[in-house]
Structure formats: structure tokens, C-alpha cells
Short mmCIF file of C-alpha atoms in Angstrom, two decimals:
data_model
loop_
_atom_site.label_atom_id
_atom_site.label_comp_id
_atom_site.label_asym_id
_atom_site.label_seq_id
_atom_site.Cartn_x
_atom_site.Cartn_y
_atom_site.Cartn_z
CA MET A 1 -23.54 2.17 -2.88
CA PRO A 2 -20.60 3.79 -4.74
CA ALA A 3 -21.76 6.30 -7.48
CA PHE A 4 -19.65 5.10 -10.47
CA SER A 5 -19.44 7.29 -13.51
CA LYS A 6 -20.20 5.87 -17.02
CA LYS A 7 -16.53 6.20 -17.90
CA LEU A 8 -15.42 4.22 -14.89
CA MET A 9 -17.97 1.53 -15.55
CA ALA A 10 -16.64 1.32 -18.98
CA ALA A 11 -13.07 0.75 -17.51
CA LEU A 12 -14.31 -2.02 -15.50
CA ALA A 13 -15.07 -4.00 -18.54
CA ILE A 14 -11.27 -3.76 -19.51
CA SER A 15 -10.25 -5.18 -16.07
CA THR A 16 -10.58 -8.91 -16.69
CA LEU A 17 -12.02 -10.11 -13.29
CA SER A 18 -14.78 -8.27 -11.58
CA LEU A 19 -14.60 -8.29 -7.81
CA LEU A 20 -17.89 -10.29 -7.52
CA GLY A 21 -16.57 -12.88 -9.97
CA ALA A 22 -13.26 -12.97 -8.19
CA CYS A 23 -14.96 -13.68 -4.74
CA SER A 24 -16.47 -16.75 -6.24
CA ALA A 25 -13.36 -18.24 -7.80
CA THR A 26 -10.65 -20.11 -6.01
CA ASN A 27 -7.75 -18.29 -7.70
CA GLY A 28 -9.43 -15.77 -9.90
CA SER A 29 -8.83 -16.04 -13.65
CA SER A 30 -9.02 -13.99 -16.67
CA SER A 31 -12.00 -13.96 -18.84
CA ASN A 32 -10.07 -13.18 -22.01
CA SER A 33 -8.27 -15.60 -24.23
CA SER A 34 -4.48 -15.37 -24.49
CA GLY A 35 -4.96 -13.93 -27.88
CA SER A 36 -5.83 -10.40 -26.45
CA ASP A 37 -4.75 -7.49 -28.49
CA ASN A 38 -4.63 -5.32 -25.37
CA VAL A 39 -1.57 -4.41 -23.40
CA ARG A 40 -1.76 -6.85 -20.36
CA PHE A 41 -0.49 -6.38 -16.79
CA GLY A 42 -1.09 -9.29 -14.36
CA VAL A 43 -2.20 -8.49 -10.76
CA SER A 44 -1.53 -10.92 -8.02
CA GLY A 45 -3.34 -9.91 -4.79
CA PRO A 46 -5.74 -10.60 -2.12
CA ILE A 47 -9.30 -10.65 -3.58
CA THR A 48 -10.42 -13.18 -0.74
CA GLY A 49 -9.05 -14.16 2.51
CA PRO A 50 -7.82 -12.24 5.62
CA SER A 51 -6.39 -9.38 3.55
CA ALA A 52 -9.25 -8.93 1.18
CA GLU A 53 -10.23 -5.47 2.33
CA TYR A 54 -6.79 -4.44 0.67
CA GLY A 55 -7.74 -5.93 -2.58
CA THR A 56 -10.92 -3.95 -2.58
CA TYR A 57 -8.84 -0.75 -1.96
CA TRP A 58 -6.56 -1.83 -4.92
CA ARG A 59 -9.62 -2.36 -7.05
CA GLU A 60 -10.82 1.26 -6.66
CA GLY A 61 -7.35 2.71 -7.56
CA PHE A 62 -6.56 0.43 -10.36
CA ASP A 63 -10.01 0.97 -12.10
CA LEU A 64 -9.75 4.84 -11.69
CA ALA A 65 -6.35 4.76 -13.13
CA LEU A 66 -7.37 2.30 -15.94
CA GLN A 67 -10.28 4.43 -16.92
CA GLU A 68 -7.85 7.50 -17.26
CA ILE A 69 -5.11 5.72 -18.96
CA ASN A 70 -7.47 4.21 -21.61
CA ALA A 71 -9.37 7.37 -22.10
CA ASP A 72 -6.01 8.99 -22.94
CA GLY A 73 -5.32 6.50 -25.67
CA GLY A 74 -3.98 3.48 -23.65
CA ILE A 75 -0.38 2.49 -24.19
CA ASN A 76 0.69 4.16 -27.45
CA GLY A 77 -2.93 3.78 -28.83
CA VAL A 78 -3.41 0.27 -27.37
CA PRO A 79 -5.84 -0.30 -24.62
CA LEU A 80 -4.52 -1.41 -21.23
CA GLU A 81 -6.01 -4.45 -19.48
CA LEU A 82 -5.59 -6.03 -16.19
CA VAL A 83 -5.47 -9.79 -15.58
CA TRP A 84 -6.38 -10.51 -11.91
CA GLU A 85 -5.36 -13.59 -9.79
CA ASP A 86 -6.42 -14.07 -6.04
CA SER A 87 -3.32 -14.84 -4.01
CA GLN A 88 -5.00 -14.31 -0.80
CA SER A 89 -1.68 -12.64 -0.05
CA ASP A 90 -0.28 -16.11 0.65
CA PRO A 91 3.14 -17.12 -0.59
CA LYS A 92 1.86 -20.64 -1.44
CA GLN A 93 -0.53 -19.00 -3.83
CA SER A 94 1.64 -16.12 -5.29
CA VAL A 95 4.26 -18.66 -6.60
CA PRO A 96 1.71 -20.56 -8.86
CA ILE A 97 0.31 -17.31 -10.05
CA ALA A 98 3.59 -16.12 -11.01
CA GLN A 99 4.31 -19.28 -12.84
CA LYS A 100 0.99 -18.70 -14.70
CA PHE A 101 1.67 -15.14 -15.51
CA VAL A 102 5.18 -15.79 -16.84
CA ALA A 103 3.75 -18.65 -19.09
CA ASP A 104 1.17 -16.29 -20.64
CA LYS A 105 3.34 -14.36 -23.11
CA THR A 106 0.56 -11.75 -23.57
CA ILE A 107 1.31 -10.46 -20.04
CA VAL A 108 4.24 -7.96 -20.04
CA ALA A 109 4.48 -6.86 -16.40
CA GLU A 110 2.98 -7.82 -12.82
CA LEU A 111 1.75 -5.74 -10.09
CA GLY A 112 1.79 -7.08 -6.45
CA ASP A 113 1.51 -9.03 -4.39
CA PHE A 114 0.19 -7.26 -1.28
CA SER A 115 2.55 -8.53 1.54
CA SER A 116 6.30 -8.62 1.04
CA PRO A 117 6.42 -12.39 1.93
CA ALA A 118 3.97 -13.12 -0.87
CA SER A 119 5.84 -11.06 -3.36
CA MET A 120 9.32 -12.19 -2.39
CA ALA A 121 8.34 -15.81 -2.70
CA ALA A 122 7.49 -15.16 -6.27
CA SER A 123 10.26 -12.98 -7.25
CA ALA A 124 12.65 -15.46 -8.46
CA THR A 125 10.06 -16.67 -10.96
CA TYR A 126 9.57 -13.14 -12.35
CA GLN A 127 13.29 -12.41 -12.28
CA GLN A 128 14.12 -15.69 -14.30
CA ALA A 129 11.54 -14.76 -16.99
CA GLY A 130 12.67 -11.15 -17.23
CA MET A 131 9.19 -9.77 -16.18
CA VAL A 132 8.94 -6.70 -13.93
CA GLN A 133 7.36 -7.50 -10.64
CA PHE A 134 5.96 -4.20 -9.44
CA GLY A 135 5.43 -4.45 -5.47
CA PHE A 136 3.74 -1.19 -4.70
CA THR A 137 2.87 -2.17 -1.04
CA ASN A 138 6.08 -4.17 -0.28
CA SER A 139 8.09 -1.88 2.12
CA ALA A 140 10.52 -4.71 3.05
CA ALA A 141 13.99 -3.82 1.86
CA GLY A 142 14.49 -7.25 0.73
CA PHE A 143 11.81 -7.18 -1.94
CA THR A 144 13.73 -4.94 -4.31
CA GLN A 145 17.06 -6.88 -3.38
CA GLY A 146 15.49 -9.97 -5.02
CA GLY A 147 16.71 -8.90 -8.51
CA ASP A 148 16.89 -6.03 -10.94
CA HIS A 149 13.34 -6.67 -12.28
CA MET A 150 11.84 -5.97 -8.68
CA TRP A 151 10.68 -2.36 -8.54
CA SER A 152 8.46 -0.54 -5.98
CA SER A 153 6.67 2.79 -5.78
CA ILE A 154 6.71 2.43 -1.79
CA LEU A 155 9.56 3.31 0.52
CA THR A 156 10.99 0.78 2.85
CA GLN A 157 9.55 0.16 6.27
CA ALA A 158 13.07 1.28 7.70
CA TYR A 159 12.73 4.77 6.10
CA TYR A 160 9.09 5.04 7.37
CA GLN A 161 9.90 4.19 10.94
CA THR A 162 12.90 6.33 10.85
CA LYS A 163 10.68 9.29 10.00
CA ALA A 164 7.94 8.05 12.35
CA ALA A 165 10.26 8.18 15.26
CA GLU A 166 11.30 11.67 14.35
CA LEU A 167 7.68 12.69 14.26
CA VAL A 168 7.02 11.31 17.46
CA LYS A 169 9.98 13.03 19.07
CA GLN A 170 8.61 16.44 17.96
CA HIS A 171 5.50 15.71 20.36
CA SER A 172 6.94 13.40 23.05
CA ASP A 173 10.00 12.55 25.11
CA LYS A 174 8.97 9.02 26.34
CA VAL A 175 6.87 6.59 24.67
CA SER A 176 5.35 3.18 25.07
CA VAL A 177 5.41 0.90 21.69
CA VAL A 178 3.16 -1.88 20.85
CA TYR A 179 3.94 -3.66 17.51
CA LEU A 180 2.66 -6.69 15.64
CA GLN A 181 4.13 -10.06 16.26
CA SER A 182 5.39 -10.87 12.86
CA ASP A 183 8.65 -10.48 10.91
CA TRP A 184 7.17 -7.23 9.45
CA GLY A 185 6.31 -5.96 12.85
CA LYS A 186 9.52 -6.78 14.54
CA SER A 187 11.66 -5.38 11.66
CA SER A 188 9.46 -2.24 11.76
CA PHE A 189 9.80 -1.72 15.47
CA ASP A 190 13.55 -2.39 15.32
CA ALA A 191 13.90 0.44 12.90
CA PHE A 192 11.76 2.62 15.05
CA LYS A 193 13.80 1.71 18.13
CA GLN A 194 17.19 2.35 16.54
CA GLU A 195 16.08 5.82 15.45
CA ALA A 196 14.58 6.63 18.84
CA GLU A 197 17.87 5.68 20.43
CA ARG A 198 19.71 7.98 18.15
CA ILE A 199 17.48 11.01 18.63
CA GLY A 200 16.95 10.54 22.34
CA LEU A 201 13.39 9.33 22.38
CA ASP A 202 12.90 7.16 25.46
CA ILE A 203 10.94 3.92 24.96
CA ALA A 204 9.50 3.13 28.44
CA TYR A 205 7.69 0.03 27.47
CA GLU A 206 7.56 -2.18 24.35
CA SER A 207 5.56 -5.30 23.53
CA ALA A 208 4.45 -7.34 20.68
CA ILE A 209 0.68 -7.99 20.10
CA GLN A 210 -1.11 -10.71 17.94
CA ALA A 211 -2.89 -9.16 15.02
CA ASP A 212 -6.00 -11.23 15.66
CA SER A 213 -6.29 -10.61 19.38
CA GLU A 214 -9.60 -9.03 20.53
CA ASP A 215 -8.27 -8.04 23.90
CA TYR A 216 -5.11 -5.92 24.23
CA ARG A 217 -5.99 -4.60 27.61
CA PRO A 218 -3.27 -6.56 29.63
CA VAL A 219 -0.45 -5.16 27.37
CA LEU A 220 -2.05 -1.65 27.11
CA ILE A 221 -2.52 -1.32 30.98
CA LYS A 222 1.30 -1.89 31.11
CA ALA A 223 2.08 0.48 28.43
CA ARG A 224 -0.17 3.16 30.08
CA ASP A 225 1.19 2.59 33.55
CA ALA A 226 4.85 3.22 32.20
CA GLN A 227 3.69 6.91 32.13
CA PRO A 228 4.68 7.76 28.71
CA ASP A 229 3.89 11.15 26.86
CA ALA A 230 2.45 8.94 24.00
CA ILE A 231 1.69 5.62 22.91
CA VAL A 232 2.97 4.18 19.53
CA HIS A 233 1.24 1.44 17.57
CA ILE A 234 3.05 -0.17 14.62
CA GLY A 235 0.68 -2.44 12.83
CA TYR A 236 -2.38 -2.40 10.50
CA ALA A 237 -5.92 -0.76 10.63
CA PRO A 238 -7.83 -3.55 12.19
CA ASP A 239 -5.48 -4.10 15.28
CA GLY A 240 -4.88 -0.41 15.37
CA ALA A 241 -8.54 0.39 15.67
CA ARG A 242 -8.90 -2.13 18.54
CA VAL A 243 -5.67 -0.81 20.37
CA VAL A 244 -6.92 3.05 20.43
CA ARG A 245 -10.50 1.99 21.24
CA GLN A 246 -9.39 -0.12 24.21
CA LEU A 247 -6.84 2.57 25.25
CA ARG A 248 -9.54 5.23 25.41
CA GLU A 249 -11.62 2.81 27.52
CA LEU A 250 -8.67 2.39 29.81
CA GLY A 251 -8.66 6.27 30.19
CA TRP A 252 -5.72 7.17 27.95
CA ASP A 253 -6.19 10.83 26.78
CA LYS A 254 -2.79 11.66 25.62
CA GLU A 255 -1.45 11.38 22.22
CA PHE A 256 -1.74 8.08 20.09
CA PHE A 257 0.54 7.36 17.04
CA GLY A 258 -0.62 4.47 14.90
CA GLY A 259 -3.27 2.88 12.76
CA GLN A 260 -3.40 3.32 9.19
CA SER A 261 -4.85 6.04 6.82
CA THR A 262 -7.70 3.86 5.76
CA PRO A 263 -11.51 4.29 5.98
CA GLN A 264 -11.73 1.01 7.91
CA PHE A 265 -9.55 2.49 10.74
CA ILE A 266 -11.82 5.37 11.42
CA GLU A 267 -15.03 3.31 10.99
CA ALA A 268 -13.73 0.65 13.30
CA ALA A 269 -12.21 2.91 16.09
CA GLY A 270 -15.18 5.37 16.02
CA ASN A 271 -14.70 8.49 18.19
CA ALA A 272 -11.59 6.96 19.66
CA ALA A 273 -9.64 7.49 16.50
CA GLU A 274 -9.98 11.38 16.90
CA GLY A 275 -6.65 12.94 17.33
CA THR A 276 -4.81 9.89 16.13
CA ILE A 277 -1.51 10.78 14.38
CA ILE A 278 -0.56 8.31 11.62
CA SER A 279 2.96 7.47 12.43
CA GLU A 280 3.46 4.22 10.20
CA ASN A 281 1.98 4.37 6.78
CA LEU A 282 2.37 8.13 6.38
CA LEU A 283 0.50 9.41 3.32
CA ILE A 284 3.17 10.70 1.04
CA GLY A 285 2.48 14.06 -0.50
CA ASN A 286 4.15 16.71 -2.53
CA ASP A 287 1.65 19.07 -4.39
CA SER A 288 -1.50 19.53 -2.05
CA ALA A 289 -3.48 20.80 -4.95
CA THR A 290 -2.58 17.55 -6.97
CA VAL A 291 -3.67 15.48 -3.80
CA THR A 292 -6.77 17.46 -3.35
CA GLN A 293 -7.80 16.77 -7.01
CA LEU A 294 -6.90 13.20 -6.70
CA TYR A 295 -9.25 12.88 -3.65
CA GLN A 296 -11.98 14.58 -5.63
CA LYS A 297 -11.81 12.04 -8.34
CA PHE A 298 -12.27 9.37 -5.89
CA ARG A 299 -15.24 11.00 -4.31
CA ASP A 300 -16.80 11.47 -7.76
CA ALA A 301 -16.22 7.82 -8.62
CA TYR A 302 -17.13 6.04 -5.39
CA GLY A 303 -18.68 8.50 -3.05
CA HIS A 304 -15.78 8.50 -0.54
CA ASP A 305 -12.23 9.56 0.06
CA PRO A 306 -9.58 7.01 -1.00
CA SER A 307 -7.69 4.62 1.34
CA VAL A 308 -3.98 5.15 1.07
CA PHE A 309 -3.89 1.64 -0.63
CA SER A 310 -6.17 3.00 -3.40
CA VAL A 311 -3.79 5.58 -3.84
CA TYR A 312 -0.81 3.33 -3.96
CA ALA A 313 -2.53 1.11 -6.63
CA TYR A 314 -3.61 4.22 -8.63
CA ASP A 315 -0.12 5.50 -8.79
CA ALA A 316 1.40 2.01 -9.39
CA LEU A 317 -0.61 1.47 -12.53
CA ARG A 318 0.01 5.01 -13.91
CA ILE A 319 3.74 4.57 -13.12
CA LEU A 320 3.95 1.26 -14.89
CA ALA A 321 1.97 2.64 -17.82
CA GLN A 322 4.46 5.37 -18.16
CA ALA A 323 7.15 2.89 -18.31
CA ALA A 324 5.44 0.80 -21.13
CA GLU A 325 4.81 3.79 -22.95
CA ARG A 326 8.38 4.90 -23.03
CA GLY A 327 10.21 1.54 -23.37
CA GLY A 328 7.59 -0.40 -25.28
CA ALA A 329 4.66 -2.65 -24.36
CA THR A 330 6.91 -5.84 -23.96
CA ARG A 331 8.51 -7.38 -21.01
CA GLU A 332 11.83 -5.95 -22.08
CA GLY A 333 10.28 -2.53 -22.82
CA VAL A 334 8.64 -2.20 -19.46
CA PHE A 335 11.86 -2.97 -17.89
CA ARG A 336 13.65 -0.52 -20.23
CA GLY A 337 11.21 2.18 -19.59
CA LEU A 338 11.66 1.93 -15.80
CA ASN A 339 15.43 1.48 -15.93
CA GLU A 340 16.11 4.31 -18.35
CA GLY A 341 12.78 6.38 -18.04
CA GLY A 342 14.25 9.28 -16.01
CA SER A 343 11.57 11.21 -14.01
CA PHE A 344 7.94 9.83 -13.53
CA THR A 345 4.78 11.59 -12.65
CA SER A 346 3.02 10.50 -9.43
CA ALA A 347 -0.08 11.83 -7.78
CA GLN A 348 1.68 11.29 -4.46
CA PHE A 349 5.15 12.60 -5.09
CA GLY A 350 4.80 14.93 -7.94
CA GLU A 351 7.82 14.34 -10.28
CA PHE A 352 10.23 11.70 -8.94
CA THR A 353 13.00 9.45 -10.01
CA PHE A 354 13.92 5.86 -8.92
CA GLY A 355 17.04 5.28 -6.72
CA GLU A 356 19.56 2.64 -6.98
CA ASP A 357 17.31 0.41 -4.92
CA ARG A 358 14.61 0.83 -7.44
CA ARG A 359 12.38 2.80 -5.07
CA PRO A 360 11.25 6.53 -5.15
CA ASN A 361 14.20 8.63 -4.39
CA ASN A 362 14.17 11.55 -1.99
CA VAL A 363 10.50 12.04 -1.56
CA PRO A 364 8.86 14.02 1.31
CA LEU A 365 6.38 12.46 4.03
CA LEU A 366 3.14 14.00 5.01
CA PRO A 367 1.93 12.92 8.52
CA LEU A 368 -1.84 12.99 9.05
CA VAL A 369 -4.10 13.38 11.94
CA VAL A 370 -7.74 12.50 12.34
CA ARG A 371 -9.94 15.34 12.91
CA ASN A 372 -13.74 15.32 12.98
CA GLY A 373 -13.79 11.66 11.68
CA ALA A 374 -11.67 12.59 8.73
CA TYR A 375 -7.76 12.51 7.95
CA GLU A 376 -6.18 15.80 7.33
CA LYS A 377 -2.50 17.12 7.11
CA LEU A 378 -0.85 17.46 10.53
CA THR A 379 0.13 21.02 11.28
#
């Protein structure tokens, strides 16, 4: 059971919806009245449903950041509060949640949703209301193209996959690639393939896979038999764990690029994860001392290292709080703080600025490798 500090437990009281309460609610609702004197950010994300594990990761990052922000005086002396709604990362749920948030004049900004389709479905509602939608896990380029109130602290999938192909090329000349059968998976693979062709990385075999399949062996046998130097997986932690586990069962002992830097990937893949190089959701890093300090904070609070999605949530809340601190704790103020705020401080990036696409500008990427059952910097 996680070892929460007294300060962190106090912060949980500021977050308006406990995880247990959220799991028992259909949509998740705020326990506070609209007359709250706190600065309020809405959170639209998966508390239940197929993507609920990511909501759990968010919860850890948000709660840790919330504790720190309020311990430092909140937003210009006013406590910060989160109002959670459970979208299940479903566009059919994210739109009514957006309508609810914009109708509540005490909510000055929104964080989420988890998937780009869920976020983009709600973007028009936030844009029309003049509320910042901060999609910190939305790597689809189209998300921030939905309007000038759409901001993100994550890079585009095209950027990730370009860098992933370059990383793979440093280790291999010929690869087989499996990717998720979805719009996200196809666009990610297309970006990887385009860069592979540019840099001379030969793709000997390619195939889409279903996220919920339990048996990838027919595809993986073909990927193996194409005699590549490495096999690349573009997807998420659950399918990535099954892919690498089944590859090892098929006798694959060469390099594997894929999975995600989440605890679940290592737990689900077991010993098969050893040596995996994370080539999709590369953990972004700038100051190793800062990252080490952040990891220790998570260990102290929860008893384990953070998922990359916990780090995304932690950073997103702190960045949005900086914007509100600078521009004012209103919808217009948060937008002004982001738009005119200059540089921001990030545990991932160090000091950074937003580019014209309202995403971090010119930040480095840090590939990871699984060694001895843990993630570490690839050297």
C-alpha cells in the first residue's frame, strides 16, 4: 500500500473527487458547491473504463503537484482545487463534461482528456467559451490546431516517431514494425516510416495489430522471419508487454524497441522486458538531478517510481498553475499567462518556452532501457 505523507493526504482533500468515489460514480462529480473560494481547474479523464490505469497515474502526479503548489501558497495566495469528471477517455463523454465545465464559472481552465480523439471532440466547446484546454497527453498534431485555447505540454507523435526512428537507426539497419490498428497507431507508424526512409532504415516487415488481442504470434512469427536486426512496437503498455513476452517465447533474442515507460509494462512483461528500449513514449529529460529529485518525491509519497504519465500530470498542473499565477486566476488570465508568460519551469524539460504550435519548443529526448527490472537512461 502506498506510503502517503501527511502533507500529501492533506492535498487529497483539496482534490474534489477521491479515486474510490470516482470509481463508484458514473461521470464523477465535484463534492464542492459552485461557490468555492478556491482556484478551480477541471480534469476530464479516465477514472473508469479501459484506460483507467492512466487515470490512476494522473492522480498520483496531480496530487503530488497539488500538495506542493498549495504548500507554497496556492495561486497568488488562494488554494488550488481540482474538479474531476470521468470521461473514460470517450469522446461521447468528454463533450458533455466540457459543457459542464464551461457552464461552471468557477472553473478557470481544464486539463485533459487522455486520448487525442476525446480531447479534440471537446475542443470547440472550450474554444468558444474562452477556456484553456490543456491536453498534456495529446500527441496528435491536430489537437493544438483546434484553436488558440488548446495547449499541450507533450510533443507531437510525429516528433516522437522521427526521433524514435533515428534512435533505432543507431542500433539497427533493418527492422520489423508492428503498430496498433487505430488512427493514432497508423499516423504514428507513418511518421516513423517516413523518417526511416529518409535516413536509410530498412523496414523489412510491417503489420498492424489489435490492442485487445491476446495472441500476436502469427504476426510476430512473420516479423521474426523477415530477419531484421530489431523489432519495433508502436503502441501502449498492455499490448507492448504481450508483444515482447510472446517474441521472447518465439526465441527472439535481439533488440526490441517499444512498450511504454510505465510500471505496468515491466510488471506485465516480466523478465521479457529486460533490454527493452523505449522508442515511442520517450521520457523527456533535461537536468538529471531534477529528474532524480522528482523520482524521489514519488518514492517518498507512493513507495514506487512514477509512470511517465504521472510525470506528465505533475508537470501539466505545475505549468498551468504558473500561467494562472502570472496572468491571473481567471479564464482570460490563464490564457494570458500561457500566451505571454515567457519561459516555464518543468521537471522534465527544465526551463522551456512554448512554440507557435503551443507545445514545448526545442526540448531534448532521453531514451530509456529496461535493466534489472527498472528503467534507466540508455547510454
